[in-house]
mmCIF file of C-alpha atoms in Angstrom:
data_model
loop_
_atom_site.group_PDB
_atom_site.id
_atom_site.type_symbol
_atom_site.label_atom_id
_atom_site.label_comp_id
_atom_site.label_asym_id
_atom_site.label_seq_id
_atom_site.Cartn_x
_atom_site.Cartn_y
_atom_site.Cartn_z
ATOM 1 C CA UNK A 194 4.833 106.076 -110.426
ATOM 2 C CA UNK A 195 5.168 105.572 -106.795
ATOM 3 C CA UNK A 196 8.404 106.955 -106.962
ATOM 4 C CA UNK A 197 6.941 110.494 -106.845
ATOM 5 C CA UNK A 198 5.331 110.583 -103.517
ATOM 6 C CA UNK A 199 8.241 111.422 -101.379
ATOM 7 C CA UNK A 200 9.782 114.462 -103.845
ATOM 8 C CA UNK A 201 8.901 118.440 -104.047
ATOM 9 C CA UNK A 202 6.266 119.948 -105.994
ATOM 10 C CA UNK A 203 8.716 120.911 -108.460
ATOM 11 C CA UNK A 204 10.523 117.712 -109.076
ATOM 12 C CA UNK A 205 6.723 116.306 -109.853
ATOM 13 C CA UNK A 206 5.963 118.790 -112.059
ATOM 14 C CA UNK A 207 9.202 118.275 -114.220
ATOM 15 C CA UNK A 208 8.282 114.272 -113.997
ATOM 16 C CA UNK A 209 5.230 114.910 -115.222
ATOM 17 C CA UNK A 210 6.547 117.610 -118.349
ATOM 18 C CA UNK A 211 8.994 114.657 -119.616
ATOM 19 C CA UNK A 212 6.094 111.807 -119.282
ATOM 20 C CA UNK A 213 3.742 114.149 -121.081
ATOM 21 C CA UNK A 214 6.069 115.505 -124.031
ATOM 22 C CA UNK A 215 7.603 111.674 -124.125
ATOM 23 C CA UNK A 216 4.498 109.870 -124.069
ATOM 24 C CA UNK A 217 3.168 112.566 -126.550
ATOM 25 C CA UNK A 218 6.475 112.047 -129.230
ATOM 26 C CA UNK A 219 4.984 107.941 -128.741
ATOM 27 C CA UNK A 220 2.178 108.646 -129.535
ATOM 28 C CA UNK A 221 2.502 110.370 -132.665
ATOM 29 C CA UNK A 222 4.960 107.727 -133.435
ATOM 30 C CA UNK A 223 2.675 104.678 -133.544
ATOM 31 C CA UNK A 224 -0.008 106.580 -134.846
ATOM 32 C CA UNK A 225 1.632 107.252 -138.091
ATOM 33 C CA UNK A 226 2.527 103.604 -138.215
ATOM 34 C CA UNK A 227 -1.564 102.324 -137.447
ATOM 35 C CA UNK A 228 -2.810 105.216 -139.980
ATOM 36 C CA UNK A 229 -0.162 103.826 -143.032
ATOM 37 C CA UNK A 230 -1.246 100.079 -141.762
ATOM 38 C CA UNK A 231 -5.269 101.718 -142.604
ATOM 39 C CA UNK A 232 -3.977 103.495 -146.025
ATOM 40 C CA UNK A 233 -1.324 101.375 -147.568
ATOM 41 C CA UNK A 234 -3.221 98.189 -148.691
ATOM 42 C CA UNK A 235 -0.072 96.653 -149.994
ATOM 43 C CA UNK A 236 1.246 96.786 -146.267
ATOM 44 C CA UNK A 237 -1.436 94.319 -145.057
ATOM 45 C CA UNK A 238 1.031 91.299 -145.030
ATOM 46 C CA UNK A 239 0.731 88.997 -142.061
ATOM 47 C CA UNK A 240 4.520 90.599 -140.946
ATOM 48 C CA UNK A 241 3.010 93.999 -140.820
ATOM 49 C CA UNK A 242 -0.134 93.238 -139.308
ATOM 50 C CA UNK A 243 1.819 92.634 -136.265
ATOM 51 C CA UNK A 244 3.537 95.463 -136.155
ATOM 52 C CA UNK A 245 0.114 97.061 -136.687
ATOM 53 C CA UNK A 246 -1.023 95.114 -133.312
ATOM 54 C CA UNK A 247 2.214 96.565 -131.870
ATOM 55 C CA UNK A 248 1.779 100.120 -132.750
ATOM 56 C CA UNK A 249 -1.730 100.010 -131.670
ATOM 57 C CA UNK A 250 -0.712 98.902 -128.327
ATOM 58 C CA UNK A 251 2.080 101.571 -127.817
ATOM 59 C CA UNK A 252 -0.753 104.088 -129.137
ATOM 60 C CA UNK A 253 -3.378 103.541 -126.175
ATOM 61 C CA UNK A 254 -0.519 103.110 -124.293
ATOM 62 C CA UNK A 255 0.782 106.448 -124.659
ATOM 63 C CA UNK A 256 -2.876 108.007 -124.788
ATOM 64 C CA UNK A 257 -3.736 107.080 -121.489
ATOM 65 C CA UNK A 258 -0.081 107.870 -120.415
ATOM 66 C CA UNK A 259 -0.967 111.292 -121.077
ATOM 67 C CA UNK A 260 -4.285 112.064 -119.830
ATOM 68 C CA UNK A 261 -3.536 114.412 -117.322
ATOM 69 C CA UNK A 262 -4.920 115.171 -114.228
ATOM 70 C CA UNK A 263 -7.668 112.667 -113.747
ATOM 71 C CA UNK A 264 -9.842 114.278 -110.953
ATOM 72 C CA UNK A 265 -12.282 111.586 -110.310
ATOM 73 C CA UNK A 266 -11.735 108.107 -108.761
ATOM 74 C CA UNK A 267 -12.950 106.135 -112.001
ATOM 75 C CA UNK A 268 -10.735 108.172 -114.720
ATOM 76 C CA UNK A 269 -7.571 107.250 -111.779
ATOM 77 C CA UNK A 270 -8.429 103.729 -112.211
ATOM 78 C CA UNK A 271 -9.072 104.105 -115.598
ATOM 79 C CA UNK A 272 -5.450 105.249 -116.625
ATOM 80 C CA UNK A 273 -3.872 103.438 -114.378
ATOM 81 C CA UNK A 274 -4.688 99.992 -115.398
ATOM 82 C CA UNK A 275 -5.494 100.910 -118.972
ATOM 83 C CA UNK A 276 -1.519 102.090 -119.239
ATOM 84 C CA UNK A 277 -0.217 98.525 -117.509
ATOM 85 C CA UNK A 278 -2.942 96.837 -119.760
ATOM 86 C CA UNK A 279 -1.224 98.231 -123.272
ATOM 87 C CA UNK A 280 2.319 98.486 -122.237
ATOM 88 C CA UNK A 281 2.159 94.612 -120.484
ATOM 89 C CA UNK A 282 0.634 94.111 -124.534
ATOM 90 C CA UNK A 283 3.323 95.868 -126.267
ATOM 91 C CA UNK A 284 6.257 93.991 -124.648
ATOM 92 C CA UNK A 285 4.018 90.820 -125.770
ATOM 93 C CA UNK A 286 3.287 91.990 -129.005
ATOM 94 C CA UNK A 287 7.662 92.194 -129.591
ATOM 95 C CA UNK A 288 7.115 88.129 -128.417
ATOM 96 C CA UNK A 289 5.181 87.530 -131.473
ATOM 97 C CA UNK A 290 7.403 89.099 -133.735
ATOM 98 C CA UNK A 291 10.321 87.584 -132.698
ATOM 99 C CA UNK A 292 8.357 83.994 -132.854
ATOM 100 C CA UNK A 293 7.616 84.145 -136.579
ATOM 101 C CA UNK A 294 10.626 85.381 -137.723
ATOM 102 C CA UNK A 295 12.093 82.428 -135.878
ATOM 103 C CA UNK A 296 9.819 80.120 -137.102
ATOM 104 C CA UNK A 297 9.864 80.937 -140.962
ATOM 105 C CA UNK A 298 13.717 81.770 -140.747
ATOM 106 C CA UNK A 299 14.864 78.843 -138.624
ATOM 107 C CA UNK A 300 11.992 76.584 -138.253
ATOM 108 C CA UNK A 301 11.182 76.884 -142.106
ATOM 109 C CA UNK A 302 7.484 76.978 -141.219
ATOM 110 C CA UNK A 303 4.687 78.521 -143.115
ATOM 111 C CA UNK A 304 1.853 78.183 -141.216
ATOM 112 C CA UNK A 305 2.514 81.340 -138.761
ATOM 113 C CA UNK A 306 -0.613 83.143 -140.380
ATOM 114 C CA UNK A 307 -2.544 80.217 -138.477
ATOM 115 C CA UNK A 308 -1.306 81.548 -135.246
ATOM 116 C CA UNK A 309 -3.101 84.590 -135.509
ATOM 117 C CA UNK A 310 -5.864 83.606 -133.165
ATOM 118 C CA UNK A 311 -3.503 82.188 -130.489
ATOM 119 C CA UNK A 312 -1.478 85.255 -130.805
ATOM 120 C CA UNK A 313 -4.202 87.878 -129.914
ATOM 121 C CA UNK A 314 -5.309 85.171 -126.815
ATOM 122 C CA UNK A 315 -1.664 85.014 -125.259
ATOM 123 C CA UNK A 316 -1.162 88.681 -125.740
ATOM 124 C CA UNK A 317 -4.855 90.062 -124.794
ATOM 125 C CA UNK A 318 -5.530 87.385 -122.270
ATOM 126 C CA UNK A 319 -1.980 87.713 -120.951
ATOM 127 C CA UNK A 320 -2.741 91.247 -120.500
ATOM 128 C CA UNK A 321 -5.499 91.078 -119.015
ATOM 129 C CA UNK A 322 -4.897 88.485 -116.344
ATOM 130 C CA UNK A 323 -1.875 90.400 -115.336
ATOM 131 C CA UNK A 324 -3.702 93.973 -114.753
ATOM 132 C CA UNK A 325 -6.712 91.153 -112.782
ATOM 133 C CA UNK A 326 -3.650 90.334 -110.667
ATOM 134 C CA UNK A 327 -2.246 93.348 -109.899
ATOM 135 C CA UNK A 328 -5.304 94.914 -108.993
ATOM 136 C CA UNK A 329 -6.409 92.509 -106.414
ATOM 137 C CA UNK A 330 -6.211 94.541 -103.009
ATOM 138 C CA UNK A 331 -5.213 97.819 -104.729
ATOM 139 C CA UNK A 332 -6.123 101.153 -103.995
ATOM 140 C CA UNK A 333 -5.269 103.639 -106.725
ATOM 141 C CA UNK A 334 -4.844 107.407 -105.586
ATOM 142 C CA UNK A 335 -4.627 110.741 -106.856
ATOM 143 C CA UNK A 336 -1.670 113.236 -106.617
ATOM 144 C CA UNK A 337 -1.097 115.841 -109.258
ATOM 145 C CA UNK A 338 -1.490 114.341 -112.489
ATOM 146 C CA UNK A 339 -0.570 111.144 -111.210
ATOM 147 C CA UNK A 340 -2.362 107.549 -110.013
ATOM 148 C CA UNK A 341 -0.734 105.913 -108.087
ATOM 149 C CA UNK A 342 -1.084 102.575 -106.544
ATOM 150 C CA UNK A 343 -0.384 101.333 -102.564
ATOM 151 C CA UNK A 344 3.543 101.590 -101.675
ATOM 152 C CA UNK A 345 3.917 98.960 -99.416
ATOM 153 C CA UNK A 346 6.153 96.116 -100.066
ATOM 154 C CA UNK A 347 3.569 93.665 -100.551
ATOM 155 C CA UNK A 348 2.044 96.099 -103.384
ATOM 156 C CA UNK A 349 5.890 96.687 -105.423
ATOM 157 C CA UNK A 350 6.282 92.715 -105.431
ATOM 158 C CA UNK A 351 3.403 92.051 -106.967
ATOM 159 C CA UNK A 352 4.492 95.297 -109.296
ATOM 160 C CA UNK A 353 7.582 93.120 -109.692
ATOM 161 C CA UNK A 354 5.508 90.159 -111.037
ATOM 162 C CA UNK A 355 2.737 91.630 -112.728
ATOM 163 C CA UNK A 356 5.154 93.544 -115.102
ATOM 164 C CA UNK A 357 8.826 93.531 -114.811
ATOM 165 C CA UNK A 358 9.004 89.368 -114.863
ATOM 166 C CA UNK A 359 7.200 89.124 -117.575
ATOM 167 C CA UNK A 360 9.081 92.197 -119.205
ATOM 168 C CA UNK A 361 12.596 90.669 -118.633
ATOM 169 C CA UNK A 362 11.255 87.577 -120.121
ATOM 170 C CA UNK A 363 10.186 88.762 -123.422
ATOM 171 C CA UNK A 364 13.846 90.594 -123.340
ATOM 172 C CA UNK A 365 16.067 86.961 -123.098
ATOM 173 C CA UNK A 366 13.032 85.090 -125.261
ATOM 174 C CA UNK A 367 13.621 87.963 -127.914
ATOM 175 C CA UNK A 368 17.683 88.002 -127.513
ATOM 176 C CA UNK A 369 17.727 84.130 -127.690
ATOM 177 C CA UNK A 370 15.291 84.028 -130.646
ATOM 178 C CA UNK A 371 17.447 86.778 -132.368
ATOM 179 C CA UNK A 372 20.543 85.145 -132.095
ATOM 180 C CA UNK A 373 19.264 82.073 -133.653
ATOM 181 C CA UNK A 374 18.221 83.483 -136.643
ATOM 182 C CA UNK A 375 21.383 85.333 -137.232
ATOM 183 C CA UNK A 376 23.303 82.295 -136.273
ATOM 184 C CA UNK A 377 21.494 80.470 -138.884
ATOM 185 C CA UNK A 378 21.859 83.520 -141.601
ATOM 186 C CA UNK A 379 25.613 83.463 -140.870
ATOM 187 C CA UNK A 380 25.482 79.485 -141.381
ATOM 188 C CA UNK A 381 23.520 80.614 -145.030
ATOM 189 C CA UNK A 382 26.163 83.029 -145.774
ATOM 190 C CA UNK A 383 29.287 80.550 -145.142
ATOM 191 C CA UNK A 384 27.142 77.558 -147.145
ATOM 192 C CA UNK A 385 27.025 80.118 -149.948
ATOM 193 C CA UNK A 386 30.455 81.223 -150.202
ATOM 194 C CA UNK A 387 31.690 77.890 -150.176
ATOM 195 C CA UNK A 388 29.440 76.727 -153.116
ATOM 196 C CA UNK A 389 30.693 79.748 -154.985
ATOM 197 C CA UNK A 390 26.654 80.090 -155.221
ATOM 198 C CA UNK A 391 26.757 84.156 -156.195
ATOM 199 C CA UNK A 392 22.725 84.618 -156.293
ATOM 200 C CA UNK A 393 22.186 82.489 -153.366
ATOM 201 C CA UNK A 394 25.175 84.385 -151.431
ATOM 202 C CA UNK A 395 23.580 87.526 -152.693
ATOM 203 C CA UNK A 396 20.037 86.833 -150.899
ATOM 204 C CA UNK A 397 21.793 85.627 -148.116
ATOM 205 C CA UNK A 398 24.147 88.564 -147.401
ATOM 206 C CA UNK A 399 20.758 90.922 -147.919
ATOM 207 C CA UNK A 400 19.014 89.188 -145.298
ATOM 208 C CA UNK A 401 21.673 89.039 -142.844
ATOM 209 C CA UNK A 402 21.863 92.794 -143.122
ATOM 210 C CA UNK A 403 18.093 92.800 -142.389
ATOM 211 C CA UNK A 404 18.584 90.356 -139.788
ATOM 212 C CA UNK A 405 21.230 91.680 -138.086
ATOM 213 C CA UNK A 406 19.013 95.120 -138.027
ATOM 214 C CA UNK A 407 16.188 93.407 -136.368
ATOM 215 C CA UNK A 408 18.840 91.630 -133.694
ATOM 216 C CA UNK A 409 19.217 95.302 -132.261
ATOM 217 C CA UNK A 410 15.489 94.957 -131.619
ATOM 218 C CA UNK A 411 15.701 93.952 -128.117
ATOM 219 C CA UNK A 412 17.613 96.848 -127.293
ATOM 220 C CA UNK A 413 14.603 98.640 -127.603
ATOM 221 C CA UNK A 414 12.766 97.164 -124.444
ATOM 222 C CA UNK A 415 15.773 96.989 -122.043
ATOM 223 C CA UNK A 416 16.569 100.946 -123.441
ATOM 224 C CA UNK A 417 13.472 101.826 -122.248
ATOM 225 C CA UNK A 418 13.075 99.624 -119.093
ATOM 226 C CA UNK A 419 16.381 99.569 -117.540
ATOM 227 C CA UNK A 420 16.337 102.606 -115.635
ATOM 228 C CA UNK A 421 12.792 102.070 -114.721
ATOM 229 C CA UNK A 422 13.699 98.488 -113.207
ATOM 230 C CA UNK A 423 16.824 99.307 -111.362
ATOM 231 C CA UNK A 424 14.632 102.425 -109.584
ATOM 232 C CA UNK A 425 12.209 99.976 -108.846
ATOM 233 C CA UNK A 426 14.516 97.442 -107.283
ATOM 234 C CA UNK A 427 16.295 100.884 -105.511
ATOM 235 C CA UNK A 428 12.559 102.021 -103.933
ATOM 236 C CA UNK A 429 11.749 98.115 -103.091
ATOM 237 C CA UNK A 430 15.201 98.425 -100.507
ATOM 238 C CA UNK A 431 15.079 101.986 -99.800
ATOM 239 C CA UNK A 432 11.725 103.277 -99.991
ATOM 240 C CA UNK A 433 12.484 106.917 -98.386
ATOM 241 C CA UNK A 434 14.844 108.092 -100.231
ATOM 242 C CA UNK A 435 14.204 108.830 -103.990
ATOM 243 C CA UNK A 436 16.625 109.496 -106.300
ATOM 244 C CA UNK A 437 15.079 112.165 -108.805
ATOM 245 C CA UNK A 438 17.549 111.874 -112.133
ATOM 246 C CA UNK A 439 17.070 108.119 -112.068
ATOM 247 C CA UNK A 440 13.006 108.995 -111.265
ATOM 248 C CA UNK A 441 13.325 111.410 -114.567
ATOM 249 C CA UNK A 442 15.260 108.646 -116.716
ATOM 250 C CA UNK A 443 12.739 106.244 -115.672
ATOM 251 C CA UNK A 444 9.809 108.303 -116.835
ATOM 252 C CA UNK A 445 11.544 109.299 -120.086
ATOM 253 C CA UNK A 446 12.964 106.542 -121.195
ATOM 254 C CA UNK A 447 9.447 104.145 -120.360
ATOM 255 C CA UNK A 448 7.403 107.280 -122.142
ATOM 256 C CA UNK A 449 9.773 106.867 -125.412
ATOM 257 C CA UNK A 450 9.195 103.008 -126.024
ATOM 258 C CA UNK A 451 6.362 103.358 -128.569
ATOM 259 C CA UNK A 452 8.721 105.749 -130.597
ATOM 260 C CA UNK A 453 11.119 103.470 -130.594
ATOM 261 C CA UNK A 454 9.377 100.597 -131.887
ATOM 262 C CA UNK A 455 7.584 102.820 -134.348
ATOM 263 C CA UNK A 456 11.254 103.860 -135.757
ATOM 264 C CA UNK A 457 12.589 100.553 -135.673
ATOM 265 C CA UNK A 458 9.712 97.786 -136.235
ATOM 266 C CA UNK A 459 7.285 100.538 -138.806
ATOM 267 C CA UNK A 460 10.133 102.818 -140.428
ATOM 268 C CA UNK A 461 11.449 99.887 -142.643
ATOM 269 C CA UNK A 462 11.565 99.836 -146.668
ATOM 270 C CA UNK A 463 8.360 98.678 -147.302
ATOM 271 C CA UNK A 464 6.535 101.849 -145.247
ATOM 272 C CA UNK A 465 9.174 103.904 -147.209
ATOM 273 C CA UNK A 466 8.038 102.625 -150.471
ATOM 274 C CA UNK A 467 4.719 103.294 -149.698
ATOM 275 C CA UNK A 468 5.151 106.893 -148.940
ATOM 276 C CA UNK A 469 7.068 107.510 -152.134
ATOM 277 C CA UNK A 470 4.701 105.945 -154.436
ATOM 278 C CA UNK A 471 1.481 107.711 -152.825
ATOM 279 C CA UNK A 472 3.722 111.339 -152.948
ATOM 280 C CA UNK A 473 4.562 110.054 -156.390
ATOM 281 C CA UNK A 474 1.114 109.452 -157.237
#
């Protein structure tokens, strides 16, 4: 949020209405998907629980996204690392996802539940050592509603490292992973059709529609980081002169990621099914 330091009073205060009502919509959002995760016992598959891990991220995430006004030096560095901490595991969290369905669809492996234990070190420990690094040297300060961390070149590199290289990352690792399993669904599909197989080219044809909804996944991430990164990359090589729409798309957009992964990863048929058979009840 260094981006703020150089515009008016008024342009912060409309940054800091469209973090607050986005990161609020987020956080609503995930916490539906956590609180059916807690109610729903019949949605306490190994698939889900990851999305659980995901929508728990997103949730702190947006909580301490939207604790406003943090007048003491401890609640500044509080919300400020605590946000890169669950956003850095959010991103992560998609990593996982995309890693078992690749495994089981492509791999034909069923030992993913194993993983569980590695999962939670590479996303937690990942985390972790990533808000270590980029607080080394930092000096987190208070304007508005805001902490914000040094400016100086040195400072947005490490920015650079700490969170959009790893971001970007889990974007191609999730697009290549994606388009492996749909490339081997559409391989399914063709195998079926040409054994005039019509149960087999049934289940196929359903799970490439499922598939080909979760290849639009990725989307999510690079939605919400794009404007974020290229504002970045503009303050990195012209640091005194801010751009406010592309400040206020940046904020928005970043705010709104745990609502979209709550809609996209949580919102499926088996959350719907749920619903309608506890209203039914």
């Amino acid at each position: 949020m260094a981006m703020i330091g150089s515009l008016t009073a008024h342009q912060r205060w409309i940054l800091m209405a469209v973090k607050g009502g986005a990161s609020s919509l987020s956080f609503v959002g995930s916490s539906f998907i956590v609180l059916c995760y807690l109610l729903f016992k019949e949605l306490r598959k190994f698939s889900f629980k990851l999305v659980f891990y995901l929508a728990l991220s997103d949730m702190l995430c947006s909580f301490f996204s939207i604790v406003g006004d943090p007048s003491k030096g401890f609640f500044c560095y509080a919300q400020g690392y605590s946000t890169h901490f669950f956003c850095v595991a959010s991103f992560l969290w998609t990593t996982t996802i995309a890693f078992t369905l690749h495994r089981t669809v492509v791999k034909h492996k069923t030992d993913v539940e194993d993983l569980e234990a590695m999962f939670h070190l590479y996303v937690w420990g990942t985390s972790l050592f990533l808000t270590v690094i980029r607080s080394i040297g930092n000096d987190h300060r208070h304007l508005g509603g805001w902490c914000l961390t040094q400016t100086g070149r040195t400072r947005k590199a490490v920015q650079f490292i700490t969170f959009y290289a790893p971001l970007w990352g889990a974007i191609l690792y999730n697009g290549y992973t994606y388009i492996q399993v749909i490339r081997m669904l559409n391989n399914a599909t063709r195998m079926a059709v040409g054994m005039s197989d019509r149960a087999y080219q049934s289940d196929a044809r359903a799970d490439k529609k499922s598939m080909n909804r979760w290849g639009y996944y990725p989307l999510i991430l690079i939605g919400s980081w794009a404007f974020g990164t290229i504002n970045g990359i503009h303050d990195f090589i012209e640091p005194g002169h801010k751009i406010f729409w592309l400040s206020v798309l940046d904020v928005g957009t970043a705010a709104l990621m745990g609502l979209f992964n709550s809609i996209a990863y949580g919102l499926n048929s088996s959350v719907r099914r749920a619903i309608y058979e506890r209203l039914d009840q």
